[in-house]
Coordinates of C-alpha atoms in Angstrom, one line a residue:
Chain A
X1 CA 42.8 73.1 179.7
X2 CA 45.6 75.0 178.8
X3 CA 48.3 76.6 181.3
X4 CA 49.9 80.1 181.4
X5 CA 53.7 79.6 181.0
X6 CA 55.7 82.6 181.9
X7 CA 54.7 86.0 180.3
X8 CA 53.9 85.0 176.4
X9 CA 53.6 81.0 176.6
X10 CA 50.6 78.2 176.8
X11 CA 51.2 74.7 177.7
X12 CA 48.9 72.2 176.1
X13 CA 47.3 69.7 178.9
X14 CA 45.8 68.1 176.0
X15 CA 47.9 68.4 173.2
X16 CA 46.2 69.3 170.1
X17 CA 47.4 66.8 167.1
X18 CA 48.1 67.8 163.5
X19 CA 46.2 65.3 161.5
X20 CA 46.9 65.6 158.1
X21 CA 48.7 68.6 156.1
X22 CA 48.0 69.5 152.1
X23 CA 50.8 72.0 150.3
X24 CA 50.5 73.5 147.0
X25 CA 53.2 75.2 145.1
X26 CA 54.1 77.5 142.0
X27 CA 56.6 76.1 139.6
X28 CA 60.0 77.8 141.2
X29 CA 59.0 76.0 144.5
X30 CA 58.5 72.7 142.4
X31 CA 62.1 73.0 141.1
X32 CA 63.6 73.9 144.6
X33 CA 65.1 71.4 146.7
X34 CA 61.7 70.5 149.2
X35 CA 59.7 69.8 145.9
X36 CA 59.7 66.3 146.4
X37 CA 57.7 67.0 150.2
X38 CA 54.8 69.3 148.6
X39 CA 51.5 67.6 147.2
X40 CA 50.5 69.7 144.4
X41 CA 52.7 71.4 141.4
X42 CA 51.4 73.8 139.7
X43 CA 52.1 74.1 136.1
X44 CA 51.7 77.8 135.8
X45 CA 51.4 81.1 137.9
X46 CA 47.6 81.0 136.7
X47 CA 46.6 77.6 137.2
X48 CA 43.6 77.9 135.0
X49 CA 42.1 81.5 136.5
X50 CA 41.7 85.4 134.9
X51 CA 43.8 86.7 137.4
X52 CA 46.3 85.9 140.3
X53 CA 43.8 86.9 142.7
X54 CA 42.0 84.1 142.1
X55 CA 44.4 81.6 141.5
X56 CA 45.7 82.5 144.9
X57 CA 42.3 81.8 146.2
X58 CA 41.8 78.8 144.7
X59 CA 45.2 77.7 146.3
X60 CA 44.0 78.1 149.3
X61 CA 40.2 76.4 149.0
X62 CA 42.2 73.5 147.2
X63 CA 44.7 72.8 150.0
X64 CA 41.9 73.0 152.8
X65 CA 39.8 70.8 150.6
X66 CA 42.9 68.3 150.1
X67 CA 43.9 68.6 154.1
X68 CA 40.3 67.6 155.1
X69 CA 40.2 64.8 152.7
X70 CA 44.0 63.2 153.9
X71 CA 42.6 63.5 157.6
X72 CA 39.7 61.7 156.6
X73 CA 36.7 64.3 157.4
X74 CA 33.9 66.2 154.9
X75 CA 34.2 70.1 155.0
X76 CA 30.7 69.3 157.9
X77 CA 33.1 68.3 160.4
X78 CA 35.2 71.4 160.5
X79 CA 34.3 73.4 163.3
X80 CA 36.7 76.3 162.4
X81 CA 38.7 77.6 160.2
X82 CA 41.4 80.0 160.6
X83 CA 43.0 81.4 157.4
X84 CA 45.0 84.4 156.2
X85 CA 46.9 85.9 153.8
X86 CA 49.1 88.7 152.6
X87 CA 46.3 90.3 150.3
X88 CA 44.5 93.5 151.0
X89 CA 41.6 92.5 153.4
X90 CA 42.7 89.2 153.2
X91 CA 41.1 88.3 149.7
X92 CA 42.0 84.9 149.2
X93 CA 41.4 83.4 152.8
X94 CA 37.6 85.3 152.8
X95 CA 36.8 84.1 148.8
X96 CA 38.1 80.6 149.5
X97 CA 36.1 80.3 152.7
X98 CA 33.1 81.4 150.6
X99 CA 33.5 78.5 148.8
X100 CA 34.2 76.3 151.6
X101 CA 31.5 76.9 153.7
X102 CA 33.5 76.7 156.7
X103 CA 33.1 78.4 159.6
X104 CA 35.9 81.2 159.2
X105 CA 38.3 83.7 161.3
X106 CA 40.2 85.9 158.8
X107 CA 43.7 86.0 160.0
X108 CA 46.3 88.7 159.4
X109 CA 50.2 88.4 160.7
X110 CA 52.0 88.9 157.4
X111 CA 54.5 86.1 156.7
X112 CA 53.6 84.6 160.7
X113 CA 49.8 84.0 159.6
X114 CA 50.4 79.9 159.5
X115 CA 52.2 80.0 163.0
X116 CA 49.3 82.4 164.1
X117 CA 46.6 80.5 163.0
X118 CA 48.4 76.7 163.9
X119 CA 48.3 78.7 167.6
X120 CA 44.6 79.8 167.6
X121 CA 43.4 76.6 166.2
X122 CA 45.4 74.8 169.0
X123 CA 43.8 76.8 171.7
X124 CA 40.6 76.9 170.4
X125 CA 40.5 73.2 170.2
X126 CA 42.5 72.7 173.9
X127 CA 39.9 74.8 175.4
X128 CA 36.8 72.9 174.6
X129 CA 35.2 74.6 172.1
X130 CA 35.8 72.9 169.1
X131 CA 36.9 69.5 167.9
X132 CA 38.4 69.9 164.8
X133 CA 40.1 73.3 163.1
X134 CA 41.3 74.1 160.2
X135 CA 44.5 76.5 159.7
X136 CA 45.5 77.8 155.9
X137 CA 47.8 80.5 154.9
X138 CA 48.9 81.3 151.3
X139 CA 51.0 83.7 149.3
X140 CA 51.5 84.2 145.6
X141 CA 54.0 85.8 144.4
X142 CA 53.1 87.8 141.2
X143 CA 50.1 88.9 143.7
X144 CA 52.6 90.5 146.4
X145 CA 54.8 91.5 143.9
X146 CA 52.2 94.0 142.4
X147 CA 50.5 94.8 146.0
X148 CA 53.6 95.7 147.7
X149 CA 56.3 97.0 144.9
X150 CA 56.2 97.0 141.1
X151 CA 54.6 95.8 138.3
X152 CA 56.2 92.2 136.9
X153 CA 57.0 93.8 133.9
X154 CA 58.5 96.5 135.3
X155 CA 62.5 96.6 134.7
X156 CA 64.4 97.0 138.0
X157 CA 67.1 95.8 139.9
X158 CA 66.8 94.1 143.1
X159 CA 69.6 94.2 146.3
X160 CA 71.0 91.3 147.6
X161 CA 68.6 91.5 150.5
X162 CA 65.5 91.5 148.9
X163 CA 63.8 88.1 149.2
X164 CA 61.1 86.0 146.6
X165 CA 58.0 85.4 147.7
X166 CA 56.7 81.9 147.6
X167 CA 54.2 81.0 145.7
X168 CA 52.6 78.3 147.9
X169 CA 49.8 77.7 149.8
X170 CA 49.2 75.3 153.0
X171 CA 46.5 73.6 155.5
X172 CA 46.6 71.6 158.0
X173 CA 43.8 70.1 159.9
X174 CA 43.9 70.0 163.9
X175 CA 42.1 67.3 166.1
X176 CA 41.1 67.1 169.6
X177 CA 42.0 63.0 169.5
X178 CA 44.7 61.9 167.5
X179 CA 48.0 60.2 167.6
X180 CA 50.4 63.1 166.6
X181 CA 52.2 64.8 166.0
X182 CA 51.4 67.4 168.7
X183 CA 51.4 71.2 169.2
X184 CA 52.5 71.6 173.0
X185 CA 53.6 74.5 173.4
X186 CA 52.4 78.0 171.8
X187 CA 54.1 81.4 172.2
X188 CA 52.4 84.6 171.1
X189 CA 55.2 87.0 170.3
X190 CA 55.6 90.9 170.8
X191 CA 55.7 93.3 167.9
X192 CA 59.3 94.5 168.2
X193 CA 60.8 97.2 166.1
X194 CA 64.1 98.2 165.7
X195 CA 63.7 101.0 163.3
X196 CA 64.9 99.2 160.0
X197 CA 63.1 101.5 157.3
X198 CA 64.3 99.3 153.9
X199 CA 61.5 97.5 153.1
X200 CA 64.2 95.5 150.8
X201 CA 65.9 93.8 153.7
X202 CA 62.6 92.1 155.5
X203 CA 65.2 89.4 157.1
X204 CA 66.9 92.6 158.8
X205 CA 63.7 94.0 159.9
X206 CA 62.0 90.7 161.5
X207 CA 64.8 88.9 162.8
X208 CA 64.5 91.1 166.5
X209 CA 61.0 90.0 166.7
X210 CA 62.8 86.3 166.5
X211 CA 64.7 86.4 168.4
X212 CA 62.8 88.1 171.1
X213 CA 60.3 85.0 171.3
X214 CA 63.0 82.8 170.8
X215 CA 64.2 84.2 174.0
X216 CA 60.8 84.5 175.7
X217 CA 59.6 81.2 175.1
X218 CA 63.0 79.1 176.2
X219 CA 62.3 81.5 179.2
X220 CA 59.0 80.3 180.0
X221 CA 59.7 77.0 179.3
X222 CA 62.9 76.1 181.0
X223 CA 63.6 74.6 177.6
X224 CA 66.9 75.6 175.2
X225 CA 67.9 75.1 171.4
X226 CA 69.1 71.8 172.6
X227 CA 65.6 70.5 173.9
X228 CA 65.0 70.5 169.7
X229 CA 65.8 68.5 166.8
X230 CA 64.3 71.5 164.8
X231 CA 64.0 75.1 165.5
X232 CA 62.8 76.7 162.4
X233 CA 61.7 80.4 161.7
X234 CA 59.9 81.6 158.9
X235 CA 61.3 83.7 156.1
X236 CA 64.4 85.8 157.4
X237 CA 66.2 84.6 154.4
X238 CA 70.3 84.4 154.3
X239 CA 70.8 88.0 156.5
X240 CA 68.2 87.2 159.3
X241 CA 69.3 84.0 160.0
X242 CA 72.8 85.1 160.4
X243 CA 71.2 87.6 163.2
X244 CA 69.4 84.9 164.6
X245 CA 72.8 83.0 165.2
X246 CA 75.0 85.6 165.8
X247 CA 72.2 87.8 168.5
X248 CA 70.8 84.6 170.1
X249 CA 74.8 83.3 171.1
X250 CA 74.7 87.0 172.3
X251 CA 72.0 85.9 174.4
X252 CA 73.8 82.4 175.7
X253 CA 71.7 80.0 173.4
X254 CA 73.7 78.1 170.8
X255 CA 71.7 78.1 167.5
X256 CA 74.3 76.8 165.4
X257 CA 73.8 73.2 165.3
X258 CA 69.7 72.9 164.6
X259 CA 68.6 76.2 163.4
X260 CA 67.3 76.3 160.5
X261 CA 65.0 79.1 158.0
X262 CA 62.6 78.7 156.0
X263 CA 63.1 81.1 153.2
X264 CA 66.7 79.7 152.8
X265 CA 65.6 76.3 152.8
X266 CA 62.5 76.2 150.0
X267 CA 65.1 77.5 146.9
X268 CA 68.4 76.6 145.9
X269 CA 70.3 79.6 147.0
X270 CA 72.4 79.1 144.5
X271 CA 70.9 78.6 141.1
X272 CA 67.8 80.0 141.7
X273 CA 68.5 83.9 141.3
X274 CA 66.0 84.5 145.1
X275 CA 69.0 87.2 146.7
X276 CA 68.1 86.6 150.1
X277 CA 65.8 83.7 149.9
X278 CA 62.1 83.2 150.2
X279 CA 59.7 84.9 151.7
X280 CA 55.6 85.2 152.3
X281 CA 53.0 83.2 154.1
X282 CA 53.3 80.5 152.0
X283 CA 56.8 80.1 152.7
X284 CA 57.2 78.4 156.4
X285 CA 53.8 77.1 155.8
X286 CA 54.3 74.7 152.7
X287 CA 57.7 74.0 155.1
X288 CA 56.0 73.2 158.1
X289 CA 53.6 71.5 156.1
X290 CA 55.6 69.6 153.4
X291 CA 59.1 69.0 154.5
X292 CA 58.7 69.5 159.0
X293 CA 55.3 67.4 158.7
X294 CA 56.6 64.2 157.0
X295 CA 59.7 64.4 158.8
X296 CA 58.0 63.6 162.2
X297 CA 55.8 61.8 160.8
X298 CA 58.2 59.3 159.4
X299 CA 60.0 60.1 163.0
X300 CA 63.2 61.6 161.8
X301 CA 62.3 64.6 163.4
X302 CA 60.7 64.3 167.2
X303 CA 60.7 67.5 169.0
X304 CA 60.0 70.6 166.1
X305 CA 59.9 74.6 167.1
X306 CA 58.5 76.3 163.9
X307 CA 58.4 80.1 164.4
X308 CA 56.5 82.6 162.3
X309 CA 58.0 86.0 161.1
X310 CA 56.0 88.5 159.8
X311 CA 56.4 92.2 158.9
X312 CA 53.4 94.3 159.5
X313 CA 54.2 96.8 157.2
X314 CA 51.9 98.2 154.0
X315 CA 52.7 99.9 150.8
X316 CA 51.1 103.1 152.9
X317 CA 53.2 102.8 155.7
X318 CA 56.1 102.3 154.0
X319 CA 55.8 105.5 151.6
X320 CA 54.9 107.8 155.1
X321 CA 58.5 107.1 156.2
X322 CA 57.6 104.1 159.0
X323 CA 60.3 101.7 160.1
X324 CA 59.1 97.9 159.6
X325 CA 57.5 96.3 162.1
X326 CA 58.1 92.8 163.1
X327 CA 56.3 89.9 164.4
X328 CA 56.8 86.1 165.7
X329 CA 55.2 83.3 166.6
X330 CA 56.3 80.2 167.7
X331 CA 54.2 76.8 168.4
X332 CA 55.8 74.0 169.6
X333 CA 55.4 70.7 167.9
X334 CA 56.3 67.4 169.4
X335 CA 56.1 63.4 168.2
X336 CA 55.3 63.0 172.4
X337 CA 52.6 64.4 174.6
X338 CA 55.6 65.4 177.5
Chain B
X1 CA 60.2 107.6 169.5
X2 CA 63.3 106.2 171.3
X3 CA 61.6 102.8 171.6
X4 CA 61.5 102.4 167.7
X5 CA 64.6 102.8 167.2
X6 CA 68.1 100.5 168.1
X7 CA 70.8 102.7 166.7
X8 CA 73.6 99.7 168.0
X9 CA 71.2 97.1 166.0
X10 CA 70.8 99.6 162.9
X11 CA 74.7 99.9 162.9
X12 CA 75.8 96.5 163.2
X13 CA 73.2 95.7 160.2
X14 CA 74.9 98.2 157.9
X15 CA 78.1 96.6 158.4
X16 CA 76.8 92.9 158.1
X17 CA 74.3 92.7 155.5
X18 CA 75.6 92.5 151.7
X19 CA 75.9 95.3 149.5
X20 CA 74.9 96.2 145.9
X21 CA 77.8 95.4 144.2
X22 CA 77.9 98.9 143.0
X23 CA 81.3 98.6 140.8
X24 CA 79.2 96.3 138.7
X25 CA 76.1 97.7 138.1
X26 CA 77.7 101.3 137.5
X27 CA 80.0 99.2 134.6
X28 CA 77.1 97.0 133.0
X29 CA 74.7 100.1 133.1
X30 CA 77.6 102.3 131.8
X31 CA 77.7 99.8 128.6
X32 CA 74.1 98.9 128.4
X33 CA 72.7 102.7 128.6
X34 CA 75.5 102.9 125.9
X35 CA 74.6 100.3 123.3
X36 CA 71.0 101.2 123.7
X37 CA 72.3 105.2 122.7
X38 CA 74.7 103.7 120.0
X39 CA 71.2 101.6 118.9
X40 CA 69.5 105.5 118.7
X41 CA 72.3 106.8 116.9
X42 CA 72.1 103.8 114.3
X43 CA 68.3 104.5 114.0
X44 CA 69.0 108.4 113.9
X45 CA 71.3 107.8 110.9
X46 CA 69.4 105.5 109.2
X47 CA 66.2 107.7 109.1
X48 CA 68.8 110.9 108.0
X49 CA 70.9 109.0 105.3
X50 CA 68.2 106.1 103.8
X51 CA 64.8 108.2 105.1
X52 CA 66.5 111.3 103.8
X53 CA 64.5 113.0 107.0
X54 CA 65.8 116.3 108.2
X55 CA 68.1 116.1 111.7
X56 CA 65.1 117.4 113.8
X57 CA 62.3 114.9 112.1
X58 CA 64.9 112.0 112.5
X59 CA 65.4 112.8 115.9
X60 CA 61.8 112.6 117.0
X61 CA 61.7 109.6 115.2
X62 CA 64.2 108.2 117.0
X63 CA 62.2 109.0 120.2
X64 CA 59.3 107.2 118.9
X65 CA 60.8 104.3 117.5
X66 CA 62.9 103.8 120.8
X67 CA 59.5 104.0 123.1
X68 CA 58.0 101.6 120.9
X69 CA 60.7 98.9 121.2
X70 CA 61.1 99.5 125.0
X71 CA 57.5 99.0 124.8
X72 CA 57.7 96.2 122.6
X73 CA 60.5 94.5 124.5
X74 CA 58.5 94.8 128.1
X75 CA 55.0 93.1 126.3
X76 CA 57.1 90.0 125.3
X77 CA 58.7 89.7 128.7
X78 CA 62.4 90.5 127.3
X79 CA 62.9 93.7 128.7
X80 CA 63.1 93.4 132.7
X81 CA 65.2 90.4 131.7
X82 CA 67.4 92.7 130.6
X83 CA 66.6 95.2 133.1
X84 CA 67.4 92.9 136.0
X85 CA 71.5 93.0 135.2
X86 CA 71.7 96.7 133.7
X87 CA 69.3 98.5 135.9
X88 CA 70.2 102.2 135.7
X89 CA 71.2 101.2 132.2
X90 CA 67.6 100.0 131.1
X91 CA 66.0 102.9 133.4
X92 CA 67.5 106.0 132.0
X93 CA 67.2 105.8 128.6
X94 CA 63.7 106.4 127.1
X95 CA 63.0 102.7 126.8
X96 CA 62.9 102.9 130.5
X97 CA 60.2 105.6 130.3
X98 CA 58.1 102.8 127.9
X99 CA 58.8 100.2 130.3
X100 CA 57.7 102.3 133.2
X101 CA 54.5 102.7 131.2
X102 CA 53.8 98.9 129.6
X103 CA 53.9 97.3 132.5
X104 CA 51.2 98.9 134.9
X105 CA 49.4 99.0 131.6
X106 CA 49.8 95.1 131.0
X107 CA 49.5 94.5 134.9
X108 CA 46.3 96.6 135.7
X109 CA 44.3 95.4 132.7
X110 CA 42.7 92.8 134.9
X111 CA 41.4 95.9 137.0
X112 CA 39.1 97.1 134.0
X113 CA 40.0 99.6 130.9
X114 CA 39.5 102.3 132.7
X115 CA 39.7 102.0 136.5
X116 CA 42.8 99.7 135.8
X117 CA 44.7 100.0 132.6
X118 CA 44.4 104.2 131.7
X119 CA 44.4 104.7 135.8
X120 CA 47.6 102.9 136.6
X121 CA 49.0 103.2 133.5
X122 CA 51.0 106.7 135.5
X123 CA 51.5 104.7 138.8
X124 CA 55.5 104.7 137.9
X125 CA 56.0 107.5 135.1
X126 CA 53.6 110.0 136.5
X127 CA 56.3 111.5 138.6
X128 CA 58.9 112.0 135.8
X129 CA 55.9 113.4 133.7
X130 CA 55.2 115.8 136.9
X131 CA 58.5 117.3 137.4
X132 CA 59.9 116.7 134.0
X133 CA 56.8 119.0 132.7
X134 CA 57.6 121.2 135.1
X135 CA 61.0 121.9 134.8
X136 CA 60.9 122.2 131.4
X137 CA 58.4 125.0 132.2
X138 CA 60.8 126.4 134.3
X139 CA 64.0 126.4 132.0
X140 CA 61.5 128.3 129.6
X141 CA 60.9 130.8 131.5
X142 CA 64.9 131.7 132.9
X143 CA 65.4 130.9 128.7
X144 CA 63.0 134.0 127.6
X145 CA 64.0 136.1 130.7
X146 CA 67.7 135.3 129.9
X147 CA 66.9 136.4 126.0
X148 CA 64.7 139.3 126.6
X149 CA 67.5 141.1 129.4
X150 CA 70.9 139.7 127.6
X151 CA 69.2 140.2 124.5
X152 CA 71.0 137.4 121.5

């Protein structure tokens, strides 16, 4: 059974292992430096369905269906899965799961969702309950893009804050048994808002939430930046990892030397016209699952803190006048069991 | 509402994160709202001297003309190409106004001919047909009072 660390942490007795990972991504992710760590490229935005919805969906069904397969299983011996999305009621986790025939928990923590639902699948496995889960996130971006600001064909300009959303979706399969690597250590994060209303500068608006389970969870560990060869945060883009850096030596923890974010990570900053950098569920979790995932496996990377970032925020909310809310999780992966 | 809200945070973000390089845009909208007029005025001329229209005819037909490349322009993907370096440039004129109206109109197809398409089709326009309406309505009105009490 699990322990209670401090005031937001669990320990893992029994660390849950990640046994295999599937990624799939939209062509601007293909040509992006981490390309070569993702399985499946697709050729369009469509990938062979009416409308994005769907191809989102299928994203999602086809990555579960790939993860299961890599980790050896049938879709029977899934006891659980836990999926979300950034879709109004969570569209393309619910229709994929349809498909699947999986049992299902509908997820929603924006951009965290993969973070959120690696955490829940590792503590419902540690405490008994189940023996294999499934976790999948996805985004898409011509989906968000028309859910949460303007049509694509719509002519505007975009500040140098505003970030792409990836087009990606991931899963990753999680076992009682295994040999690694291992979630140890989850930390459920606080919703923390510091009253940043432009919805164009996400990295700005999640980046307290960071750094406030950063801080909690090297709090109820005992553990600093230096106890990883990885610490890794979801999709704060160019500007919120500059806050991370700047707020958490603020704080006394050096981030400098291993931090590292998603969303600047999965484009070329430079040639590939993303502003900020890249944003969405699918962004840490074709990351985590792609590029962190084969790193420990092929043991160049032994000790991993992935963290989350989401911004609960909706079309609604913004238009009323609401500041952005953000989120973090963090989950603690490890080639060791401690 | 103190807690949401971290005025020392909120500060030092304004002074860190990068700006709109607002020299820029104001120079490459300046010359793309330009050429896009000095395109009108080509048209205008064209339908006066080779059309042999009358100036008032010619200039609705410039109108039309204009919407329909705008239009044009946003179904074959070209215009928010163009729209993504001139931004006020692209907005303002009335290609903008046909952009603002193609593209729901492309996007919301999916969502049925009617629920989607002719419902969204106002999502971004409707408010410049709301208050522009209106306003002309109201610039009548001072108009006639103006005429009636100055008399001219």
């Amino acid at each position: 059974m699990a322990v209670r660390l401090g005031r937001q942490t669990i320990g893992m007795t029994r660390p849950v292992t990640i046994s295999s990972t599937a990624t799939i991504v939209g062509t601007k992710e293909s040509e992006g430096p981490l390309s070569p760590y993702f399985d499946v490229h697709m050729k369009d935005a469509e990938w062979g369905e009416k409308t994005w919805e769907k191809t989102e969906s299928k994203m999602q069904k086809e990555a579960a269906k790939l993860a299961v397969q890599k980790a050896g299983k049938k879709a029977d011996d899934i006891d659980c899965a836990f999926a979300g999305d950034l879709l109004n009621q969570c569209i393309s986790s619910g229709f994929s799961a349809r498909e699947l025939g999986f049992p299902y928990y509908g997820l929603y923590g924006a951009c965290s969702t993969m973070i959120e639902g690696l955490s829940l699948g590792a503590v419902a496995i540690d405490g008994g309950g189940n023996n294999t889960a499934v976790a999948v996130a996805s985004s898409h971006f011509c989906t968000a893009e028309r859910q949460y600001r303007n049509p694509l064909e719509y002519g505007g300009q975009r500040t140098p804050t505003a970030q792409w959303t990836v087009t990606g979706a991931a899963a990753a399969v999680l076992e009682a048994d295994g040999g690694g690597p291992y979630i140890t250590h989850v930390t459920t994060g606080k919703v923390v808002d510091f009253g940043v209303i432009d919805q164009n500068n996400m990295g700005g608006a999640m980046a307290p939430a960071a750094i406030d389970t950063l801080c909690a969870h090297f709090k109820d560990t005992g553990r600093s930046p230096e106890s990883y060869d990885l610490i890794l945060t979801g999709d704060l883009g160019k500007v919120g990892r500059e806050i991370v850096i700047n707020m958490m030596n603020a704080n006394g923890f050096n981030m400098s030397d291993n931090y590292g974010d998603s969303g600047c990570m999965i484009y070329d900053m430079e040639t590939q016209d993303v502003h900020a950098g890249g944003s969405g569920c699918g962004c840490i979790a074709v990351t985590v699952c792609g590029y962190v995932y084969e790193m420990m496996k092929s043991g160049k990377l032994n000790n991993v803190l992935v963290l989350g970032t989401g911004a609960l925020l909706s079309p609604t909310s913004t238009m009323q006048g609401e500041s952005v809310p953000g989120i973090a999780h963090a989950v603690a992966i490890s080639n060791k069991t401690e | 509402m103190a807690q949401n809200k971290n005025n020392d945070y909120l500060n030092y973000l304004d002074k860190t994160a990068p700006k709109s390089p607002m020299a820029k845009n104001v120079a490459i909208a300046f010359v793309v709202g330009g050429l896009i007029c000095v395109v009108g005025q080509l048209i205008g001329d064209f339908y006066k001297n080779v059309c042999n229209m009358d100036t008032d005819s010619a200039k609705t037909a410039v109108s039309v003309t204009l919407v329909f490349l705008g239009a044009l322009l946003t179904g074959l993907d070209i215009y928010p190409g163009i729209a993504k370096h001139a931004g006020a440039g692209t907005i303002v004129p009335i290609t903008g106004f046909a952009n603002s109206v193609a593209s729901p109109a492309m996007e919301f197809k999916r969502e049925g001919l009617v629920t989607g398409m002719a419902a969204k089709m106002f999502v971004v326009a409707g408010p410049v047909l709301v208050y522009g309406i209106t306003s002309s309505v109201v610039v009548g009105v001072i108009y006639f009072l103006y005429k009636m009490i100055i008399g001219g």
